[in-house]
Coordinates of C-alpha atoms in Angstrom, one line a residue:
M1 CA 47.5 40.0 -32.2
N2 CA 45.1 42.6 -31.2
M3 CA 44.2 41.5 -27.7
N4 CA 40.9 43.3 -28.1
E5 CA 39.8 40.8 -30.8
P6 CA 37.6 37.9 -29.6
D7 CA 39.3 34.6 -29.6
A8 CA 38.0 32.1 -32.2
G9 CA 37.5 28.5 -31.4
G10 CA 40.1 28.7 -28.6
L11 CA 42.9 28.4 -31.2
G12 CA 44.5 31.7 -30.5
L13 CA 43.5 33.1 -33.9
P14 CA 41.5 36.2 -34.6
S15 CA 38.0 35.4 -35.8
H16 CA 38.5 36.9 -39.3
E17 CA 41.1 34.2 -40.0
L18 CA 38.7 31.3 -39.8
G19 CA 37.4 31.7 -43.4
D20 CA 34.1 33.0 -44.8
G21 CA 31.7 30.7 -42.7
P22 CA 29.6 32.0 -39.8
R23 CA 31.2 32.3 -36.5
R24 CA 30.5 29.4 -34.0
R25 CA 30.5 30.0 -30.3
P26 CA 31.6 27.2 -27.9
T27 CA 28.7 28.2 -25.6
T28 CA 26.2 27.5 -28.3
I29 CA 27.6 24.0 -28.9
R30 CA 27.6 23.2 -25.2
W31 CA 24.0 24.4 -24.9
I32 CA 22.8 22.3 -27.8
G33 CA 24.5 19.2 -26.4
A34 CA 23.0 19.8 -23.0
L35 CA 19.5 20.2 -24.5
I36 CA 19.8 16.9 -26.4
L37 CA 21.0 15.1 -23.3
A38 CA 18.1 16.5 -21.3
C39 CA 15.6 15.4 -23.9
I40 CA 17.0 11.9 -23.9
I41 CA 16.9 11.7 -20.1
G42 CA 13.4 13.2 -20.0
A43 CA 12.0 10.8 -22.6
G44 CA 13.4 7.9 -20.6
F45 CA 11.9 9.3 -17.4
L46 CA 8.5 9.7 -19.1
Y47 CA 8.6 6.1 -20.4
I48 CA 9.5 4.6 -17.1
N49 CA 6.9 6.7 -15.2
Q50 CA 4.1 6.5 -17.8
D51 CA 0.6 6.2 -16.3
D52 CA -0.9 2.9 -17.3
T53 CA -4.1 3.5 -15.4
P54 CA -7.1 2.8 -17.7
R55 CA -9.0 5.9 -18.8
P56 CA -12.4 6.3 -17.3
T57 CA -15.1 4.5 -19.4
W58 CA -17.5 6.6 -21.4
E59 CA -20.4 7.6 -19.2
W60 CA -23.8 7.9 -20.8
K61 CA -25.8 11.0 -19.7
P62 CA -29.2 10.9 -21.3
K63 CA -30.4 14.0 -23.1
P64 CA -34.0 15.2 -23.6
Y65 CA -35.8 13.0 -26.2
D66 CA -39.2 13.9 -27.6
P67 CA -40.3 11.0 -29.9
P68 CA -42.4 8.4 -28.0
V69 CA -41.3 4.8 -27.7
Q70 CA -43.6 2.5 -29.7
Y71 CA -42.3 -0.6 -28.0
A72 CA -39.1 -2.2 -26.5
F73 CA -37.9 -5.5 -27.6
V74 CA -35.1 -8.1 -27.2
P75 CA -34.0 -9.2 -30.7
A76 CA -35.4 -12.6 -31.8
D77 CA -31.9 -13.7 -32.9
S78 CA -30.3 -12.8 -29.6
K79 CA -27.3 -15.0 -28.9
C80 CA -26.9 -13.6 -25.5
H81 CA -30.2 -15.0 -24.3
G82 CA -29.4 -18.5 -25.6
W83 CA -29.1 -21.2 -23.0
P84 CA -26.9 -22.9 -22.1
A85 CA -24.3 -20.2 -22.3
S86 CA -21.6 -20.8 -24.9
S87 CA -18.0 -21.5 -23.9
T88 CA -17.0 -18.1 -25.4
D89 CA -19.2 -16.1 -23.0
E90 CA -17.4 -13.9 -20.6
E91 CA -17.6 -14.8 -17.0
A92 CA -21.1 -13.8 -15.7
L93 CA -20.4 -13.9 -12.0
P94 CA -19.3 -11.3 -11.4
P95 CA -20.8 -9.2 -12.9
L96 CA -24.5 -10.1 -12.3
I97 CA -25.7 -8.6 -15.6
S98 CA -25.3 -11.2 -18.3
C99 CA -27.3 -9.4 -21.1
T100 CA -28.2 -5.8 -22.0
E101 CA -30.1 -6.3 -25.3
W102 CA -33.2 -4.1 -24.8
R103 CA -33.9 -2.0 -27.9
L104 CA -36.3 1.0 -28.1
R105 CA -38.3 1.3 -31.3
V106 CA -39.2 4.9 -32.1
N107 CA -41.0 6.6 -35.0
Y108 CA -40.6 10.3 -35.7
K109 CA -40.5 13.1 -38.2
R110 CA -37.1 14.1 -39.5
G111 CA -36.0 17.3 -37.7
K112 CA -39.0 17.6 -35.5
G113 CA -38.4 18.0 -31.8
R114 CA -35.4 16.9 -29.8
Q115 CA -34.0 13.6 -31.2
D116 CA -30.6 13.3 -29.6
I117 CA -30.9 10.8 -26.8
G118 CA -27.1 11.0 -26.0
I119 CA -26.1 7.6 -27.6
P120 CA -25.4 6.8 -31.2
Y121 CA -28.0 4.9 -33.2
G122 CA -29.1 4.4 -36.8
A123 CA -32.2 5.6 -38.5
G124 CA -34.2 4.6 -41.5
C125 CA -36.4 7.1 -43.3
G126 CA -38.8 6.7 -46.2
G127 CA -39.5 3.5 -48.0
Y128 CA -42.5 1.3 -47.4
R129 CA -44.5 0.4 -44.4
G130 CA -47.2 -2.3 -44.7
G131 CA -46.9 -2.1 -48.4
V132 CA -47.6 1.6 -48.4
S133 CA -45.1 4.2 -49.5
I134 CA -44.1 6.7 -46.7
S135 CA -42.5 10.1 -46.8
D136 CA -38.8 10.6 -46.7
D137 CA -39.3 12.6 -43.5
D138 CA -40.9 9.6 -41.7
C139 CA -38.2 7.8 -39.8
T140 CA -37.8 4.8 -37.6
S141 CA -34.9 4.0 -35.2
D142 CA -34.0 1.0 -33.0
I143 CA -32.0 2.4 -30.1
G144 CA -29.8 0.1 -28.1
L145 CA -30.4 0.8 -24.4
N146 CA -27.1 -0.6 -23.1
D147 CA -27.8 0.4 -19.5
A148 CA -30.9 -1.8 -19.3
A149 CA -30.4 -5.4 -18.2
S150 CA -32.4 -7.9 -20.2
Q151 CA -31.1 -10.9 -18.3
V152 CA -29.1 -11.6 -15.2
Q153 CA -27.0 -14.5 -14.1
L154 CA -28.0 -15.9 -10.7
S155 CA -25.7 -19.0 -10.6
D156 CA -23.7 -21.1 -12.9
N157 CA -26.8 -22.7 -14.3
E158 CA -29.6 -20.2 -13.7
R159 CA -30.5 -17.0 -15.6
R160 CA -33.5 -14.8 -15.3
D161 CA -35.0 -12.3 -17.8
I162 CA -35.6 -8.8 -16.5
A163 CA -38.6 -6.8 -17.5
L164 CA -38.7 -3.3 -19.0
R165 CA -42.0 -1.3 -18.8
I166 CA -43.3 1.7 -20.8
T167 CA -46.1 4.1 -20.3
R168 CA -49.0 4.2 -22.9
D169 CA -47.7 7.6 -24.1
G170 CA -44.2 6.2 -24.7
H171 CA -42.4 8.9 -22.7
R172 CA -41.5 7.1 -19.5
I173 CA -39.8 3.7 -19.0
A174 CA -38.6 1.6 -16.1
Y175 CA -35.8 -0.9 -16.1
F176 CA -32.9 -2.5 -14.1
S177 CA -29.8 -0.3 -14.5
K178 CA -26.5 -2.0 -15.2
K179 CA -24.6 1.0 -13.9
Y180 CA -26.5 1.5 -10.7
M181 CA -27.5 -2.1 -10.1
Q182 CA -31.1 -1.0 -9.2
F183 CA -34.4 -0.4 -10.8
V184 CA -34.7 3.1 -12.2
S185 CA -37.4 5.2 -13.8
W186 CA -36.6 7.5 -16.7
D187 CA -38.6 10.4 -18.2
L188 CA -37.4 10.8 -21.8
P189 CA -38.5 14.4 -22.6
T190 CA -36.7 15.8 -19.5
A191 CA -33.9 13.3 -19.3
Q192 CA -34.6 12.6 -15.6
R193 CA -33.8 9.3 -14.0
K194 CA -34.8 8.3 -10.5
A195 CA -34.2 5.2 -8.4
I196 CA -37.3 3.0 -7.7
S197 CA -35.4 0.3 -5.7
P198 CA -32.3 0.0 -3.5
R199 CA -29.2 -1.5 -5.0
L200 CA -29.6 -5.2 -5.5
N201 CA -27.2 -8.2 -5.4
V202 CA -27.6 -11.8 -6.6
Q203 CA -29.8 -12.8 -3.6
T204 CA -32.2 -9.8 -3.8
I205 CA -32.5 -9.8 -7.6
D206 CA -33.5 -13.5 -7.3
D207 CA -36.5 -12.3 -5.2
V208 CA -37.8 -9.9 -7.8
R209 CA -41.1 -11.0 -9.3
D210 CA -42.7 -8.0 -11.0
L211 CA -42.0 -4.5 -12.4
E212 CA -45.0 -2.3 -13.2
I213 CA -45.6 1.3 -14.1
S214 CA -48.9 3.2 -13.8
P215 CA -50.5 4.3 -17.1
D216 CA -49.8 7.9 -16.5
G217 CA -46.2 7.2 -15.5
E218 CA -46.5 8.8 -12.1
F219 CA -45.9 5.7 -10.0
F220 CA -43.6 2.7 -10.3
A221 CA -43.7 -0.6 -8.4
V222 CA -41.2 -3.5 -7.9
A223 CA -42.5 -6.7 -6.3
F224 CA -40.2 -9.0 -4.2
A225 CA -40.9 -12.5 -3.0
G226 CA -38.5 -14.5 -0.8
A227 CA -38.4 -14.3 3.0
Q228 CA -39.7 -10.7 3.1
P229 CA -42.3 -10.3 0.4
R230 CA -43.1 -6.7 -0.3
L231 CA -44.0 -4.1 -2.9
L232 CA -42.0 -0.9 -3.3
V233 CA -44.2 1.8 -4.8
T234 CA -42.4 5.0 -5.8
E235 CA -43.8 8.4 -6.9
F236 CA -41.8 9.9 -9.8
A237 CA -42.4 13.5 -8.9
T238 CA -41.2 13.3 -5.3
G239 CA -39.0 10.2 -5.5
Q240 CA -40.7 8.9 -2.3
T241 CA -41.2 5.2 -1.8
I242 CA -43.7 3.4 0.3
T243 CA -43.4 -0.3 1.2
L244 CA -46.4 -2.6 1.2
R245 CA -45.4 -5.7 3.1
G246 CA -46.8 -9.2 2.6
F247 CA -47.3 -9.0 -1.1
C248 CA -45.0 -10.7 -3.6
A249 CA -46.7 -10.0 -7.0
I250 CA -48.4 -7.1 -8.6
L251 CA -51.1 -7.3 -11.4
G252 CA -51.2 -3.6 -12.1
I253 CA -51.4 0.0 -10.9
S254 CA -54.2 2.4 -11.9
K255 CA -53.7 6.0 -12.8
G256 CA -52.4 7.9 -9.8
A257 CA -51.9 4.6 -8.0
S258 CA -55.4 5.0 -6.6
R259 CA -55.8 1.2 -6.8
I260 CA -53.1 -1.5 -6.8
A261 CA -53.8 -5.2 -7.7
A262 CA -51.5 -7.6 -5.8
Q263 CA -51.1 -11.1 -4.6
R264 CA -49.9 -12.4 -1.2
T265 CA -48.6 -15.7 -2.4
C266 CA -46.4 -16.6 -5.4
S267 CA -45.7 -19.9 -7.0
D268 CA -43.1 -20.8 -9.6
L269 CA -45.8 -23.2 -11.0
N270 CA -48.0 -20.2 -12.0
E271 CA -50.8 -21.4 -9.9
A272 CA -53.5 -18.8 -9.3
S273 CA -53.8 -17.2 -5.9
A274 CA -56.1 -14.7 -4.3
V275 CA -56.2 -11.2 -5.7
T276 CA -56.0 -8.2 -3.3
I277 CA -57.0 -4.7 -4.3
L278 CA -55.2 -2.0 -2.3
K279 CA -55.2 1.7 -2.0
R280 CA -51.9 3.5 -2.3
D281 CA -51.5 3.6 1.5
G282 CA -51.9 -0.1 1.8
A283 CA -55.6 -0.2 2.8
V284 CA -57.4 -3.3 1.5
I285 CA -60.6 -2.5 -0.4
G286 CA -61.2 -6.0 -1.9
E287 CA -59.9 -9.5 -1.9
W288 CA -61.1 -12.5 -3.8
G289 CA -60.1 -15.9 -5.4
G290 CA -61.4 -18.5 -7.8
A291 CA -60.0 -17.2 -11.1
S292 CA -58.1 -19.9 -13.0
F293 CA -55.7 -17.3 -14.5
T294 CA -54.9 -13.9 -13.1
G295 CA -54.8 -10.9 -15.5
D296 CA -54.1 -7.2 -15.7
L297 CA -55.7 -4.2 -13.8
S298 CA -57.3 -1.6 -16.0
P299 CA -56.1 2.0 -16.1
D300 CA -59.0 3.2 -14.0
G301 CA -58.5 0.3 -11.5
R302 CA -62.1 -1.0 -11.9
S303 CA -61.5 -4.1 -14.0
I304 CA -59.2 -7.1 -14.3
V305 CA -59.0 -8.9 -17.6
E306 CA -57.8 -12.4 -18.3
I307 CA -57.5 -14.8 -21.2
D308 CA -58.8 -18.3 -20.5
G309 CA -59.4 -21.5 -22.5
D310 CA -62.4 -23.7 -22.7
G311 CA -61.2 -25.9 -19.9
D312 CA -60.5 -29.0 -22.0
G313 CA -57.1 -29.3 -20.3
D314 CA -55.4 -31.0 -23.3
G315 CA -53.0 -28.0 -23.9
D316 CA -53.2 -28.5 -27.7
G317 CA -54.4 -25.0 -28.4
D318 CA -57.4 -26.2 -30.4
G319 CA -60.0 -25.3 -27.9
D320 CA -61.9 -22.0 -27.8
E321 CA -60.4 -19.1 -25.9
Y322 CA -62.3 -16.4 -24.0
I323 CA -61.5 -12.9 -22.8
I324 CA -63.0 -12.4 -19.4
T325 CA -63.5 -9.1 -17.5
R326 CA -64.0 -9.1 -13.7
D327 CA -64.9 -6.4 -11.3
A328 CA -61.6 -5.6 -9.6
T329 CA -63.0 -5.3 -6.1
T330 CA -65.3 -8.3 -6.0
G331 CA -63.9 -10.6 -8.7
K332 CA -67.4 -11.0 -10.2
V333 CA -67.4 -11.7 -14.0
T334 CA -68.8 -8.7 -15.8
K335 CA -68.1 -9.7 -19.4
K336 CA -67.1 -12.9 -21.3
F337 CA -66.5 -13.2 -25.0
K338 CA -65.2 -15.9 -27.3
L339 CA -62.0 -14.6 -28.9
Q340 CA -62.2 -14.5 -32.7
L341 CA -58.9 -13.1 -33.8
L342 CA -58.5 -15.4 -36.8
S343 CA -60.4 -18.0 -38.7
E344 CA -57.7 -20.5 -38.1
P345 CA -56.6 -22.0 -34.7
S346 CA -54.4 -19.7 -32.6
D347 CA -53.3 -19.1 -29.1
A348 CA -54.0 -15.7 -27.5
I349 CA -51.4 -14.0 -25.3
G350 CA -52.5 -11.0 -23.3
H351 CA -50.1 -8.0 -23.3
T352 CA -51.5 -4.7 -21.9
W353 CA -54.5 -2.4 -21.7
L354 CA -54.7 0.2 -24.5
D355 CA -57.3 2.2 -22.5
N356 CA -60.2 1.4 -20.2
D357 CA -62.2 -0.3 -23.0
E358 CA -59.6 -2.1 -25.1
Y359 CA -57.0 -4.8 -24.3
I360 CA -54.1 -5.8 -26.6
V361 CA -53.8 -9.5 -27.4
Q362 CA -51.2 -11.3 -29.6
A363 CA -52.2 -14.2 -31.7
E364 CA -49.7 -17.0 -32.2
T365 CA -49.8 -20.4 -33.8
P366 CA -50.7 -23.3 -31.5
E367 CA -47.1 -24.4 -31.6
R368 CA -46.0 -20.8 -30.5
S369 CA -43.6 -20.9 -33.4
E370 CA -45.0 -17.9 -35.4
S371 CA -47.0 -14.8 -34.6
F372 CA -50.2 -13.8 -36.4
G373 CA -49.9 -10.2 -35.1
Y374 CA -51.4 -8.0 -32.4
Y375 CA -55.1 -7.1 -31.9
R376 CA -57.0 -4.6 -29.8
V377 CA -60.0 -6.3 -28.3
D378 CA -63.0 -4.3 -27.0
V379 CA -63.7 -5.9 -23.6
K380 CA -67.3 -4.6 -23.6
L381 CA -68.3 -5.7 -27.1
G382 CA -65.9 -8.5 -27.8
V383 CA -64.9 -7.0 -31.2
S384 CA -61.2 -7.2 -32.2
H385 CA -59.2 -5.3 -34.8
R386 CA -55.7 -6.0 -36.1
I387 CA -53.1 -3.3 -35.0
H388 CA -51.3 -2.8 -38.4
D389 CA -48.8 -0.4 -36.8
L390 CA -47.2 -3.4 -35.0
G391 CA -45.5 -6.0 -37.1
L392 CA -46.0 -9.8 -36.8
N393 CA -42.8 -10.6 -35.0
L394 CA -41.4 -7.8 -32.8
G395 CA -38.8 -9.8 -30.9
S396 CA -38.3 -12.6 -28.5
V397 CA -39.5 -10.4 -25.6
V398 CA -41.7 -7.3 -26.1
S399 CA -43.0 -4.5 -24.0
L400 CA -45.5 -2.2 -25.6
G401 CA -45.6 1.6 -25.3
S402 CA -47.3 4.1 -27.7
V403 CA -48.3 1.4 -30.1
F404 CA -49.8 3.6 -32.9
I405 CA -47.6 5.5 -35.3
R406 CA -48.8 9.1 -35.4
H407 CA -47.6 11.6 -38.0

């Protein structure tokens, strides 16, 4: 045997005597075996030490959004807002938020402006609106705002609806955030959100009575009752908040918050109380009582409007109804008109000022079972006109924004 030939397979034979197959080295076999064993051990180690920690939930970060919000609504067929809660409902305490069903209705031109709000939603384009054919570039979307609480659970047998407010131009909104557990303001075109209240718990959310936004979207207010009644008024530009103590309800904020209409006492029985007109720094410039129903402060802060019946007290909805305008500072009646929305009996429900001269009213059947639509009423002339851009039944709860569809 040529001792210089490499040994083959440890058999003492030269490698050329093993046949025509490839040569196999014992080091290769041992390496493959070790690799397989390492893989088996490694797989077992990974299985035993796998990370079962839940992945972070998806976090919504709003993006700039140009189309104005026409209105926000809670669907009329909402099961979440039904009462009593069904046995299949998840435990509501905790968390405090029991429903997040606010939807934003927007109308826009296809491909015009920034239209990605950062959350998925469906769109419908073209078709018919009010019996009139519309362009395929005219689109409508209902956007589910899952961060906005529409109802909170205060106890095992008590729920409370939570308001959402919109500016008249439809570009700023205010709502109670499920994520942050506080009221926030949100500017859609710039995707900015700012806090307008501290974080709240069951006790403090039970004290909330009102949420308001100034017509220009520059100031936001949250009213609290309870042991420490107060108004929190926040400026969007600076994020600074002032506290006006001793007031538990707010009837409106004028542009620039130059005037604020508030009340010192609140009653769950909806009994009227004195109205106080304040400056932004809390200085009182007027206080009066005597109104049977309180209303809403006009955008310029000079008038308060209310809807009132004829005083027959029977509650059947068959009596005449009036729209009454008062001087905000003195409470003196300046205008009073009989509402003539329809030729048939209807109940009028006040919603919001369209501008300093017109107020939006909804007409419903006396049984409050069906809507006859929304009307803009001229508070100086008493003339009313149907708002055809708003449907008859918008939802179980509605907050109006930029009501007219502009193309």
